[in-house]
Structures are given as structure tokens and as C-alpha cells.
PDB file of C-alpha atoms in Angstrom:
ATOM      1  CA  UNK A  31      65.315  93.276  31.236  1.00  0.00           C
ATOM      2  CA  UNK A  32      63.481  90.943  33.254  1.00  0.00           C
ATOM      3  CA  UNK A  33      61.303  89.265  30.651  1.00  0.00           C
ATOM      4  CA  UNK A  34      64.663  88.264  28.697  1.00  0.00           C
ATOM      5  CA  UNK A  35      65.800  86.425  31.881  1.00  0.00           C
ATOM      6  CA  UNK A  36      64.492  82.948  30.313  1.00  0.00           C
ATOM      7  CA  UNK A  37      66.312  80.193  27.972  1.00  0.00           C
ATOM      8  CA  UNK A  38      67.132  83.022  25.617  1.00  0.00           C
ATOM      9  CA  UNK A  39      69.767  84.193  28.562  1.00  0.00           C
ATOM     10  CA  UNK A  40      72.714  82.516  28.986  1.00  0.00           C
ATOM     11  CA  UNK A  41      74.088  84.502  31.746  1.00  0.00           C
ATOM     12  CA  UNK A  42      74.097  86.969  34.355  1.00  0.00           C
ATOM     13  CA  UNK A  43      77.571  88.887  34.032  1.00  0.00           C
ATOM     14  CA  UNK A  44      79.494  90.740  36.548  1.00  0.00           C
ATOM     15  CA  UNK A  45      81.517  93.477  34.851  1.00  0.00           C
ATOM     16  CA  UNK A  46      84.790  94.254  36.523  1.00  0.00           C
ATOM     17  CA  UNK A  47      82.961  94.782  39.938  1.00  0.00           C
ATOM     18  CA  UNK A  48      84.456  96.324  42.811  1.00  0.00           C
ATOM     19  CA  UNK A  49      83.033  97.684  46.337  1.00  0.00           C
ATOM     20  CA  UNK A  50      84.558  98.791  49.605  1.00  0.00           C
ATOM     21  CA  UNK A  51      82.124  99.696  52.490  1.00  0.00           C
ATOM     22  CA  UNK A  52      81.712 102.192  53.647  1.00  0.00           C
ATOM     23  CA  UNK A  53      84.580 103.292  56.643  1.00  0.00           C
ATOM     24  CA  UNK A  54      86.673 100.191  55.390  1.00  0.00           C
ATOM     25  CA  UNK A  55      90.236 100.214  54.555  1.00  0.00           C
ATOM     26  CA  UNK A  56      90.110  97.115  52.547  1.00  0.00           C
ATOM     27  CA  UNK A  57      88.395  96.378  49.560  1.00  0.00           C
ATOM     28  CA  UNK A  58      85.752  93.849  49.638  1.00  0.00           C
ATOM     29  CA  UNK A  59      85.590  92.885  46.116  1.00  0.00           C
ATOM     30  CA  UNK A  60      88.095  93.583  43.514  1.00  0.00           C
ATOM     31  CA  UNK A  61      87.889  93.632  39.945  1.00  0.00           C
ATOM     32  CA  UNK A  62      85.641  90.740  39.982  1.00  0.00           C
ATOM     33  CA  UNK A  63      84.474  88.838  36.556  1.00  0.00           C
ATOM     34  CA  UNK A  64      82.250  86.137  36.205  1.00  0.00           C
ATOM     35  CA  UNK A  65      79.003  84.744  34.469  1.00  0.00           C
ATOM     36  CA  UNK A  66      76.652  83.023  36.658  1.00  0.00           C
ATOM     37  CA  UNK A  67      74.381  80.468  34.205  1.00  0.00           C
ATOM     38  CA  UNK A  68      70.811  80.848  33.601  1.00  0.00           C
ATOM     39  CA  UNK A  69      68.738  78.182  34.841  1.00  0.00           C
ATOM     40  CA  UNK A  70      71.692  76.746  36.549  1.00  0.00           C
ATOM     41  CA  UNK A  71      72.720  75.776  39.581  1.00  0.00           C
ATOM     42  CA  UNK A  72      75.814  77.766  41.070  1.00  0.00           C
ATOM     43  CA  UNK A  73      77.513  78.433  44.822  1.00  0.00           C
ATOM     44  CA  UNK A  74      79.604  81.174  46.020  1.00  0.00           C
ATOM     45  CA  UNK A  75      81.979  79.903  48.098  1.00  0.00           C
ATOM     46  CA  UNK A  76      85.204  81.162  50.466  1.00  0.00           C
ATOM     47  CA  UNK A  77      86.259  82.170  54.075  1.00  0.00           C
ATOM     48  CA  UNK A  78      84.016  84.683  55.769  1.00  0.00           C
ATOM     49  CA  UNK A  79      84.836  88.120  54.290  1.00  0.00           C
ATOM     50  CA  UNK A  80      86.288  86.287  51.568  1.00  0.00           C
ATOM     51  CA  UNK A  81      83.877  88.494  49.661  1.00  0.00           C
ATOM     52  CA  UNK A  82      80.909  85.934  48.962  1.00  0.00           C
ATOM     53  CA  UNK A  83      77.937  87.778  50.141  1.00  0.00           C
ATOM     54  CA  UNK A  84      78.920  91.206  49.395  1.00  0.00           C
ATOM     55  CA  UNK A  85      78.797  89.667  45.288  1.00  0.00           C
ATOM     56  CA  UNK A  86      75.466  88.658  46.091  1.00  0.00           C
ATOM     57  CA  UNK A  87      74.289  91.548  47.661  1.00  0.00           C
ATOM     58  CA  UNK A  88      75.406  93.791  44.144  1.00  0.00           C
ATOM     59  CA  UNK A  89      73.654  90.827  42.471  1.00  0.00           C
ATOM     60  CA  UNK A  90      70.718  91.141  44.041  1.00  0.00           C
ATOM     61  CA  UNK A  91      70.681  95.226  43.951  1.00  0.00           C
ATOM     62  CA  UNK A  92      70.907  95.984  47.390  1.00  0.00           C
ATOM     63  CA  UNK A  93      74.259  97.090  47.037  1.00  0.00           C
ATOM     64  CA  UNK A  94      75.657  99.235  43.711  1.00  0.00           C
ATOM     65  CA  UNK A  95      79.315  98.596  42.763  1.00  0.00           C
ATOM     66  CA  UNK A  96      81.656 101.487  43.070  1.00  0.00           C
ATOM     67  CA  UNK A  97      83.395  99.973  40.094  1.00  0.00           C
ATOM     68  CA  UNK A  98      82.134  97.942  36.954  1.00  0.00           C
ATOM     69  CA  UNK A  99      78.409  96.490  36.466  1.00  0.00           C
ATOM     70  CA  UNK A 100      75.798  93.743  36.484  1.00  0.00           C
ATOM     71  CA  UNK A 101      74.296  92.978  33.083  1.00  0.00           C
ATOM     72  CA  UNK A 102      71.419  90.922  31.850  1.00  0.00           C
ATOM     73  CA  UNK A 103      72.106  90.302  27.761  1.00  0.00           C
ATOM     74  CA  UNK A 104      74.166  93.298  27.757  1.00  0.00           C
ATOM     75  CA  UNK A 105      72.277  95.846  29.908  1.00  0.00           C
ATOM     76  CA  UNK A 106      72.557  97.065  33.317  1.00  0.00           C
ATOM     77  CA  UNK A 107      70.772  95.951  36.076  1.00  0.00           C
ATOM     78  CA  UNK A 108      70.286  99.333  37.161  1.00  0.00           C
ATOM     79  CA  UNK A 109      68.148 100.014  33.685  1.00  0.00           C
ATOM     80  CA  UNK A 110      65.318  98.549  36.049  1.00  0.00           C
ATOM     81  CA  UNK A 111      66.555  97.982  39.092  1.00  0.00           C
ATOM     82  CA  UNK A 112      62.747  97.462  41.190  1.00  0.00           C
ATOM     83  CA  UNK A 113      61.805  94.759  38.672  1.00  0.00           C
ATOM     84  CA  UNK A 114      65.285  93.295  38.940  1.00  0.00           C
ATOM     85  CA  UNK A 115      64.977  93.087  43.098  1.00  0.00           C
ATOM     86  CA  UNK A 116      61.564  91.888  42.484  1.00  0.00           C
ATOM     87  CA  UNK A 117      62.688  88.764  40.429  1.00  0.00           C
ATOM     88  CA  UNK A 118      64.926  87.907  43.314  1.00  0.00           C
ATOM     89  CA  UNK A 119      63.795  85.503  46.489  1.00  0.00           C
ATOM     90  CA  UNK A 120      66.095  85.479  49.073  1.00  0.00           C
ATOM     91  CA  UNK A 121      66.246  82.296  51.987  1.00  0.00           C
ATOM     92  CA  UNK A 122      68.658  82.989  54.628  1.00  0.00           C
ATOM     93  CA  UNK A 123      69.210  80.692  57.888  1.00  0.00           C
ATOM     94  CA  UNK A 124      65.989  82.250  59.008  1.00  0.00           C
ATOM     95  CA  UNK A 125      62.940  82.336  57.054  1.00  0.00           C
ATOM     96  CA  UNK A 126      60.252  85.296  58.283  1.00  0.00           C
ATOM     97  CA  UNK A 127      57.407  83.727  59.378  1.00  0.00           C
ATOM     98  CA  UNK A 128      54.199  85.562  60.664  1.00  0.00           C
ATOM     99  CA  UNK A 129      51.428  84.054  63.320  1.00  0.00           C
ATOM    100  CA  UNK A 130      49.070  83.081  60.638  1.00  0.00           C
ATOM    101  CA  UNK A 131      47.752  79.969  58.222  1.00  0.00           C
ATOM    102  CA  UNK A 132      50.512  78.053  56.527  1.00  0.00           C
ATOM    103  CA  UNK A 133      49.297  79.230  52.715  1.00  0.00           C
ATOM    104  CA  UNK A 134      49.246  82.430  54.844  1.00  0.00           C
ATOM    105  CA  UNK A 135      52.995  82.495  54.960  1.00  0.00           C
ATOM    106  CA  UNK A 136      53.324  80.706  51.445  1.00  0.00           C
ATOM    107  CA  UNK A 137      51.662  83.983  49.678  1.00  0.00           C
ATOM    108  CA  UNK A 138      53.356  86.132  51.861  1.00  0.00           C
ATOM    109  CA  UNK A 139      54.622  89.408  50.180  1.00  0.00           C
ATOM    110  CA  UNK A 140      52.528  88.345  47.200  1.00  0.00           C
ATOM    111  CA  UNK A 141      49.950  91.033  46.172  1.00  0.00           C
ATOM    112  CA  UNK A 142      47.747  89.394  43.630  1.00  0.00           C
ATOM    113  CA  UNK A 143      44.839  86.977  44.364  1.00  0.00           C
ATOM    114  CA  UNK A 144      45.563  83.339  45.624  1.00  0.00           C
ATOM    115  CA  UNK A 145      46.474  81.266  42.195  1.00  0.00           C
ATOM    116  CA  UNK A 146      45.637  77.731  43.419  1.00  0.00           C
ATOM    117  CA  UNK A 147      47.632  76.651  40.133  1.00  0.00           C
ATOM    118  CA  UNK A 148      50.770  78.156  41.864  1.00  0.00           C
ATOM    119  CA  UNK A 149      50.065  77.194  45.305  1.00  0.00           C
ATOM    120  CA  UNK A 150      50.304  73.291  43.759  1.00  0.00           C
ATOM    121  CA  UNK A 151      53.315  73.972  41.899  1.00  0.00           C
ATOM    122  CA  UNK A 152      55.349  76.003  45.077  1.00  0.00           C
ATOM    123  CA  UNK A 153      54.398  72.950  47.387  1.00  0.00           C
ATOM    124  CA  UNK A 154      55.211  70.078  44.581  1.00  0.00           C
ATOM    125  CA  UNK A 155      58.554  72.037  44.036  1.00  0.00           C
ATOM    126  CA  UNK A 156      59.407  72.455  47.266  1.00  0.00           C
ATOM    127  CA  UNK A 157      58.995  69.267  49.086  1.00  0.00           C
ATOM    128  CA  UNK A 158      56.302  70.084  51.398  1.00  0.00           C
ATOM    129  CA  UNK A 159      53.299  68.543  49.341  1.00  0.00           C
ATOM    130  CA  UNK A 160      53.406  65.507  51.698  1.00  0.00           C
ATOM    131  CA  UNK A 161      54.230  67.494  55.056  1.00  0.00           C
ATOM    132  CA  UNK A 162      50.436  69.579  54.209  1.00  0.00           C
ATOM    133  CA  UNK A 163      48.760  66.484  53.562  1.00  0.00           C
ATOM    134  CA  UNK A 164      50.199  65.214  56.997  1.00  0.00           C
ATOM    135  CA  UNK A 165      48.353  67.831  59.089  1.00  0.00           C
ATOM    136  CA  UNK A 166      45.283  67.774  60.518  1.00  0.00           C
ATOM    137  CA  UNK A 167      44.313  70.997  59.139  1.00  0.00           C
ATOM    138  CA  UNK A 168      46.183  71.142  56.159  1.00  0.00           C
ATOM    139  CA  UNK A 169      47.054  74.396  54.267  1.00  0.00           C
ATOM    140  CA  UNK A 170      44.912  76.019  56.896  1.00  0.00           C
ATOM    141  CA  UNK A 171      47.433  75.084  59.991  1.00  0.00           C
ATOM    142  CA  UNK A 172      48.242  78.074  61.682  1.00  0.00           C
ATOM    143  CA  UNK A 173      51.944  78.512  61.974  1.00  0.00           C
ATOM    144  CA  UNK A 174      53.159  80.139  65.408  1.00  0.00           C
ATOM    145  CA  UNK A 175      54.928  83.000  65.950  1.00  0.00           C
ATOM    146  CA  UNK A 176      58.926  82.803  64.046  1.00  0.00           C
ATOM    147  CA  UNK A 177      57.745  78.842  62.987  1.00  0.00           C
ATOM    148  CA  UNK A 178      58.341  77.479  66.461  1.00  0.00           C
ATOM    149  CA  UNK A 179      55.744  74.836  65.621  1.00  0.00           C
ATOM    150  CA  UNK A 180      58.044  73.973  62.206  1.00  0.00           C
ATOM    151  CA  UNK A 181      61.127  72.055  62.047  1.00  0.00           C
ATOM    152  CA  UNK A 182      64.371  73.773  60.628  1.00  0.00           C
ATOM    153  CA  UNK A 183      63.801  71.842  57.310  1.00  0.00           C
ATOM    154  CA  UNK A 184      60.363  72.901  57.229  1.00  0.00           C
ATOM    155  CA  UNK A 185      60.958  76.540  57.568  1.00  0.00           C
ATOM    156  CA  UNK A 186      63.204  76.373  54.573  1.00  0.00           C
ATOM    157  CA  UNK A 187      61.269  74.810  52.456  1.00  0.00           C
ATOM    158  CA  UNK A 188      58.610  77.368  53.300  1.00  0.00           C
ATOM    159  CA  UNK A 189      60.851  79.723  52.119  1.00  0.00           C
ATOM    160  CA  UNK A 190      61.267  78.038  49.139  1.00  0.00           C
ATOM    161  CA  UNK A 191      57.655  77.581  48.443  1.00  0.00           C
ATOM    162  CA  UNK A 192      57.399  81.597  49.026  1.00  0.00           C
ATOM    163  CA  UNK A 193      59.926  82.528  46.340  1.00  0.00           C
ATOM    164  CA  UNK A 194      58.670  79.966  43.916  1.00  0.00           C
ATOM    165  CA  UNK A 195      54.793  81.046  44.266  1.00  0.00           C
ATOM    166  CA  UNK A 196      55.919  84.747  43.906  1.00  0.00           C
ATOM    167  CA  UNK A 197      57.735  83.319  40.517  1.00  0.00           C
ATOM    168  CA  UNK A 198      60.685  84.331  41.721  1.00  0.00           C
ATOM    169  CA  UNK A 199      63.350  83.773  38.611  1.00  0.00           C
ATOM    170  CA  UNK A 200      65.997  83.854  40.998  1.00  0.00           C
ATOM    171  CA  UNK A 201      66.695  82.094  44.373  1.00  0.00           C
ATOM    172  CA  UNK A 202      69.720  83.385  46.300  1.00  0.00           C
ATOM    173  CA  UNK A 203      70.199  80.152  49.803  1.00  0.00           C
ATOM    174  CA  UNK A 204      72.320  82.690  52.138  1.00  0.00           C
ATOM    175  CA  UNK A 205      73.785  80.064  54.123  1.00  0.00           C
ATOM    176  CA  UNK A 206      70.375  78.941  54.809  1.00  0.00           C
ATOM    177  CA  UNK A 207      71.345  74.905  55.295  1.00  0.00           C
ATOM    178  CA  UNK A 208      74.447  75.700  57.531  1.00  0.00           C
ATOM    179  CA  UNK A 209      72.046  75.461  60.551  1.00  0.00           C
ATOM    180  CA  UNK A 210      70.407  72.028  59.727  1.00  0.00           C
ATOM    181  CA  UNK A 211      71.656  68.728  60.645  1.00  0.00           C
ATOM    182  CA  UNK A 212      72.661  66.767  57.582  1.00  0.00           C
ATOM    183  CA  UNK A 213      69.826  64.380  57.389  1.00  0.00           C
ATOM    184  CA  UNK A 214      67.362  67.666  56.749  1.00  0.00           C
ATOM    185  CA  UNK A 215      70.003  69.578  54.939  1.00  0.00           C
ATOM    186  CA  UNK A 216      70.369  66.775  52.287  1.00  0.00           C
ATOM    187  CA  UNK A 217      66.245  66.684  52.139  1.00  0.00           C
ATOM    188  CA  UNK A 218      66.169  70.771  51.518  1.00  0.00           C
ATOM    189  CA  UNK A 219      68.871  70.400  48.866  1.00  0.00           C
ATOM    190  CA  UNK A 220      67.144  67.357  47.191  1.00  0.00           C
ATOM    191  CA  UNK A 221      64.052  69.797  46.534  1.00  0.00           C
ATOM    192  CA  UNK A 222      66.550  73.131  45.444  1.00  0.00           C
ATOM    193  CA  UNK A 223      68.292  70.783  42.920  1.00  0.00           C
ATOM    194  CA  UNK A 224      64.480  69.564  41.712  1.00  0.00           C
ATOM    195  CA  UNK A 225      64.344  73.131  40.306  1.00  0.00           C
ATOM    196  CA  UNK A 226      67.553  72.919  37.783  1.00  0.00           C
ATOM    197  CA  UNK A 227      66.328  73.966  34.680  1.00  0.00           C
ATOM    198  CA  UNK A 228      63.185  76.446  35.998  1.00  0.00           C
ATOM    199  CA  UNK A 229      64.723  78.879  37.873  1.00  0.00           C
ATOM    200  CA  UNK A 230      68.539  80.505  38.513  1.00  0.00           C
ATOM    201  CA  UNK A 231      69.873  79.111  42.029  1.00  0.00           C
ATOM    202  CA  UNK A 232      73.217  80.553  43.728  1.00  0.00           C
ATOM    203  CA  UNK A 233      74.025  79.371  46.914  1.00  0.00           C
ATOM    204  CA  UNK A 234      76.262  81.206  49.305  1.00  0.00           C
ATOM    205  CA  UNK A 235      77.952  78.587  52.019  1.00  0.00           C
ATOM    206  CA  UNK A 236      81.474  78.107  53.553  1.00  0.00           C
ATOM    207  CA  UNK A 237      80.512  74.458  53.854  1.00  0.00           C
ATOM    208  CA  UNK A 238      81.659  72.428  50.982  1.00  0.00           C
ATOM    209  CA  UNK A 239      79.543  69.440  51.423  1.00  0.00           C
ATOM    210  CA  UNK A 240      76.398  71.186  50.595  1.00  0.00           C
ATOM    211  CA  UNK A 241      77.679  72.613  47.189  1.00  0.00           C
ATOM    212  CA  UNK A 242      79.724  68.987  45.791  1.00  0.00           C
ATOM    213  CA  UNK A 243      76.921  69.017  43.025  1.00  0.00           C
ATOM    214  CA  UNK A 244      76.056  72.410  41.642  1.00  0.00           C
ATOM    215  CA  UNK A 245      76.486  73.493  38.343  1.00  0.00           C
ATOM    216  CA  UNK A 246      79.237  75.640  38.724  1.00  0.00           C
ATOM    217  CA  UNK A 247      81.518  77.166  41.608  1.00  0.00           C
ATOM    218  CA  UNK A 248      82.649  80.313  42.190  1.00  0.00           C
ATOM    219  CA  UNK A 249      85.652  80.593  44.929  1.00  0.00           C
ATOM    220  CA  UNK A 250      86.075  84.393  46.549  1.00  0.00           C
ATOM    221  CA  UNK A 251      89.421  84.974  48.823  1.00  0.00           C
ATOM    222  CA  UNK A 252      90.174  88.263  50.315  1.00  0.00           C
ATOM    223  CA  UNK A 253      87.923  89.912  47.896  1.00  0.00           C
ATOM    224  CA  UNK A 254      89.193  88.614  44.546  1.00  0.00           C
ATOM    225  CA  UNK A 255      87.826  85.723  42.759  1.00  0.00           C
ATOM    226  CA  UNK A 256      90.016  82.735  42.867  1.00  0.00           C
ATOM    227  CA  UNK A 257      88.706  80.261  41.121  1.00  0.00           C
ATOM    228  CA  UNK A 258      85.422  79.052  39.430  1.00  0.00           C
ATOM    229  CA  UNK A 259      83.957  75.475  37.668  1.00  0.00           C
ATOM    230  CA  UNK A 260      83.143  72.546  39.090  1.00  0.00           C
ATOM    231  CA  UNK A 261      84.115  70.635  42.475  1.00  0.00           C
ATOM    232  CA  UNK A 262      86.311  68.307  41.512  1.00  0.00           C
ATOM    233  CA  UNK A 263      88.457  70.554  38.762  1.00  0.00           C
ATOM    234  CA  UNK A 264      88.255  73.396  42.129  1.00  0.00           C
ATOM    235  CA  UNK A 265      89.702  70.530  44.542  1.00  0.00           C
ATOM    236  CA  UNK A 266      92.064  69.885  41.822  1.00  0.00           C
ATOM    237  CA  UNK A 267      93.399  73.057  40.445  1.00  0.00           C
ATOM    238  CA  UNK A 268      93.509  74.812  43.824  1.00  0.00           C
ATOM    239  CA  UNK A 269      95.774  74.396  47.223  1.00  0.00           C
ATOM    240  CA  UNK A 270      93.353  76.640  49.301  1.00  0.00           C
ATOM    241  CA  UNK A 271      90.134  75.204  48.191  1.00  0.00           C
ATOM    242  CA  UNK A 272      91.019  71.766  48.457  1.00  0.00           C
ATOM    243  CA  UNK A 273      92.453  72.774  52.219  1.00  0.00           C
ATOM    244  CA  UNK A 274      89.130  74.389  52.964  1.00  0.00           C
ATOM    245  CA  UNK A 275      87.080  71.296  51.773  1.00  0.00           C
ATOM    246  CA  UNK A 276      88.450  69.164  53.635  1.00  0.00           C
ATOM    247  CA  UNK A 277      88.169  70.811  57.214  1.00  0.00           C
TER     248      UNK A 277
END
């Protein structure tokens, strides 16, 4: 399943997907249909517990739909479901960040040998090329304890680095610019929408400004898809979005 996910796949498809958690009364997706592009560019969007995350999280694999299914060219997720995870980087507000070197951190979670041809291409991709070449020790700078000697921007793109040395074919952003100012947040996106074309991106935000230029939208209220396509036809088409992207 996972060596199909190239520019043979069109899409990954969510099946009539449903979940409630655990102890809740109300459903936090319902019936939920859509096809994310391969290659693409795409945001999740919506209130908190509009839903958002939760579609990410059965995505991903951490979670398994009590109703309906995630397929890759027609087969379930769940076919291979510790290759599927592994495909899949993750950067959320906080990147994990150990006491070590700064290629250190880059590899971390990566078992093979260092590939120096993949250590270029993470820090060309990820906009930290010139940041490495700005420090006195380079690659080798040791990074303190949570990143406390790294700027907010430079964390993410860290994480970015990470999930595109690992050859990640997916990148789920969790929110993961909500905490920058905008300045930093528009140089983190400027490196995620470098990537169109090599890798799947979804972002997950409840602020609008951050997602004006992706591929495609997808707009979760209350559990139920309400809307997907692009920002303008969204701001268009829909009361509620167009109220909630302009707060």
C-alpha cells in the first residue's frame, strides 16, 4: 500500500467515517467523505471540536473509525497499518527535541546510517540550509534541552527537516504555526509550500490566514464535513466559514 502512494495515487479517501470517543455522548465525526490529493497541499479547518483533528488522527492510524474506512487506491489502511504510520511525520506546536547535535535531532527516530544525500535535501527543503551555515559549529551545534537555544521558527523547521530525512510521504502541521508570530509563520509556510508536488501536506489550523493558499480545504463543524475546495469558493459558498475567516 505504501509503495503505490506516488503520482500513480490520486487520493487518499475517507469512506463514510465515523467515531465517537470513548464516554462521549456526541459523535465526533459523522459520516464523513472526502479525498485528500496526493502530492497536494490541503488544510482541515473548523471550530475546536469541530472534528478536525480527530479526521487526522483516523488518517494517520492512531485512531480506527467505528464506522466506514481509509483507503489508499482502493484498500484499507488497516491492510498495513505499521507501514502506513510509518509514512506519516507529524509537527505539532512543539517539536521533540533532545540535548544533543543539531543533525542529532534531524535523524532522530531514523534507524539507518546517516545518508549525507538526505541530510542536504531535508535542510534545502526545509529552510534551514542558511541558519546551519550561520553557526559557528554548524550541523554539529548542540541543541539544548526542548530547543531553548532555537527560535519558534527554527524548531519547526527542524521538524520539518526530521520528517523529510525519514522520507516521510506524508506531513500532517497540527496547528504547529498558531504559536509563531506572523513574520516566522509566513517563513515556515514559505518552506511547507516549497514541497508541493514531493510529498502529501494537510494542515490542521483554526486560523484562516495560514491556509488562504493550499490546494484544497476541508471545513469540519460539529463533526460533519461542511464544506471543501478552495478559499475563495469556501468564503463564498459558506455563511459560517466566511464568519470564521474574518475574526
Amino acid at each position: 500500500i505504501i509503495s503505490k502512494l506516488n503520482n500513480n495515487t490520486n487520493y487518499i479517501v475517507a469512506n463514510n467515517v465515523s467515531y465517537t470517543y470513548p464516554l462521549s455522548k456526541r459523535s465526533a465525526l459523522r459520516n464523513v467523505n472526502l479525498k485528500i490529493p496526493i502530492n497536494k497541499i490541503s488544510a482541515f479547518v473548523g471550530s475546536s471540536g469541530s472534528g478536525k483533528s480527530t479526521m487526522a488522527d483516523i488518517i494517520s492510524g492512531l485512531l480506527e473509525p467505528e464506522k466506514g474506512v481509509i483507503l489508499i487506491d482502493g484498500k484499507s489502511i488497516k491492510d498495513n497499518i505499521y507501514k502506513w504510520r510509518e509514512s506519516i511525520a507529524y509537527v505539532s506546536q512543539e517539536v521533540k527535541l533532545i540535548n544533543a547535535p543539531l543533525i542529532d535531532n534531524i535523524i532522530y527516530g531514523s534507524n539507518n546510517k546517516l545518508n549525507i544525500k538526505k541530510l542536504n535535501f531535508a535542510l534545502n527543503n526545509s529552510g534551514l540550509t542558511q541558519f546551519v551555515e550561520s553557526l559557528e559549529d554548524g550541523i554539529n551545534t548542540v541543541i539544548s534541552e526542548s530547543g531553548s537555544n532555537l527560535s519558534g521558527g527554527q524548531k519547526q523547521r527542524v521538524g520539518i527537516a526530521r520528517a523529510l530525512y525519514r522520507g516521510s510521504k506524508i506531513l500532517i502541521m497540527d496547528e504547529s504555526t498558531s504559536a509563531l508570530d506572523s513574520i516566522t509563520e509566513k517563513s515556515v509556510l514559505n518552506a511547507i509550500f516549497k514541497l508541493k508536488g514531493q510529498l502529501t501536506v494537510i494542515f490542521i489550523s483554526h486560523r484562516f490566514n495560514s491556509i488562504k493558499n493550499v490546494d484544497n480545504i476541508f471545513f469540519f463543524e460539529k463533526g460533519n464535513l461542511e464544506g471543501e475546495g478552495k478559499f475563495d469558493d469556501l468564503y463564498r459558498s459558506s455563511i459560517l466559514f466566511r464568519t470564521m475567516a474574518e475574526v
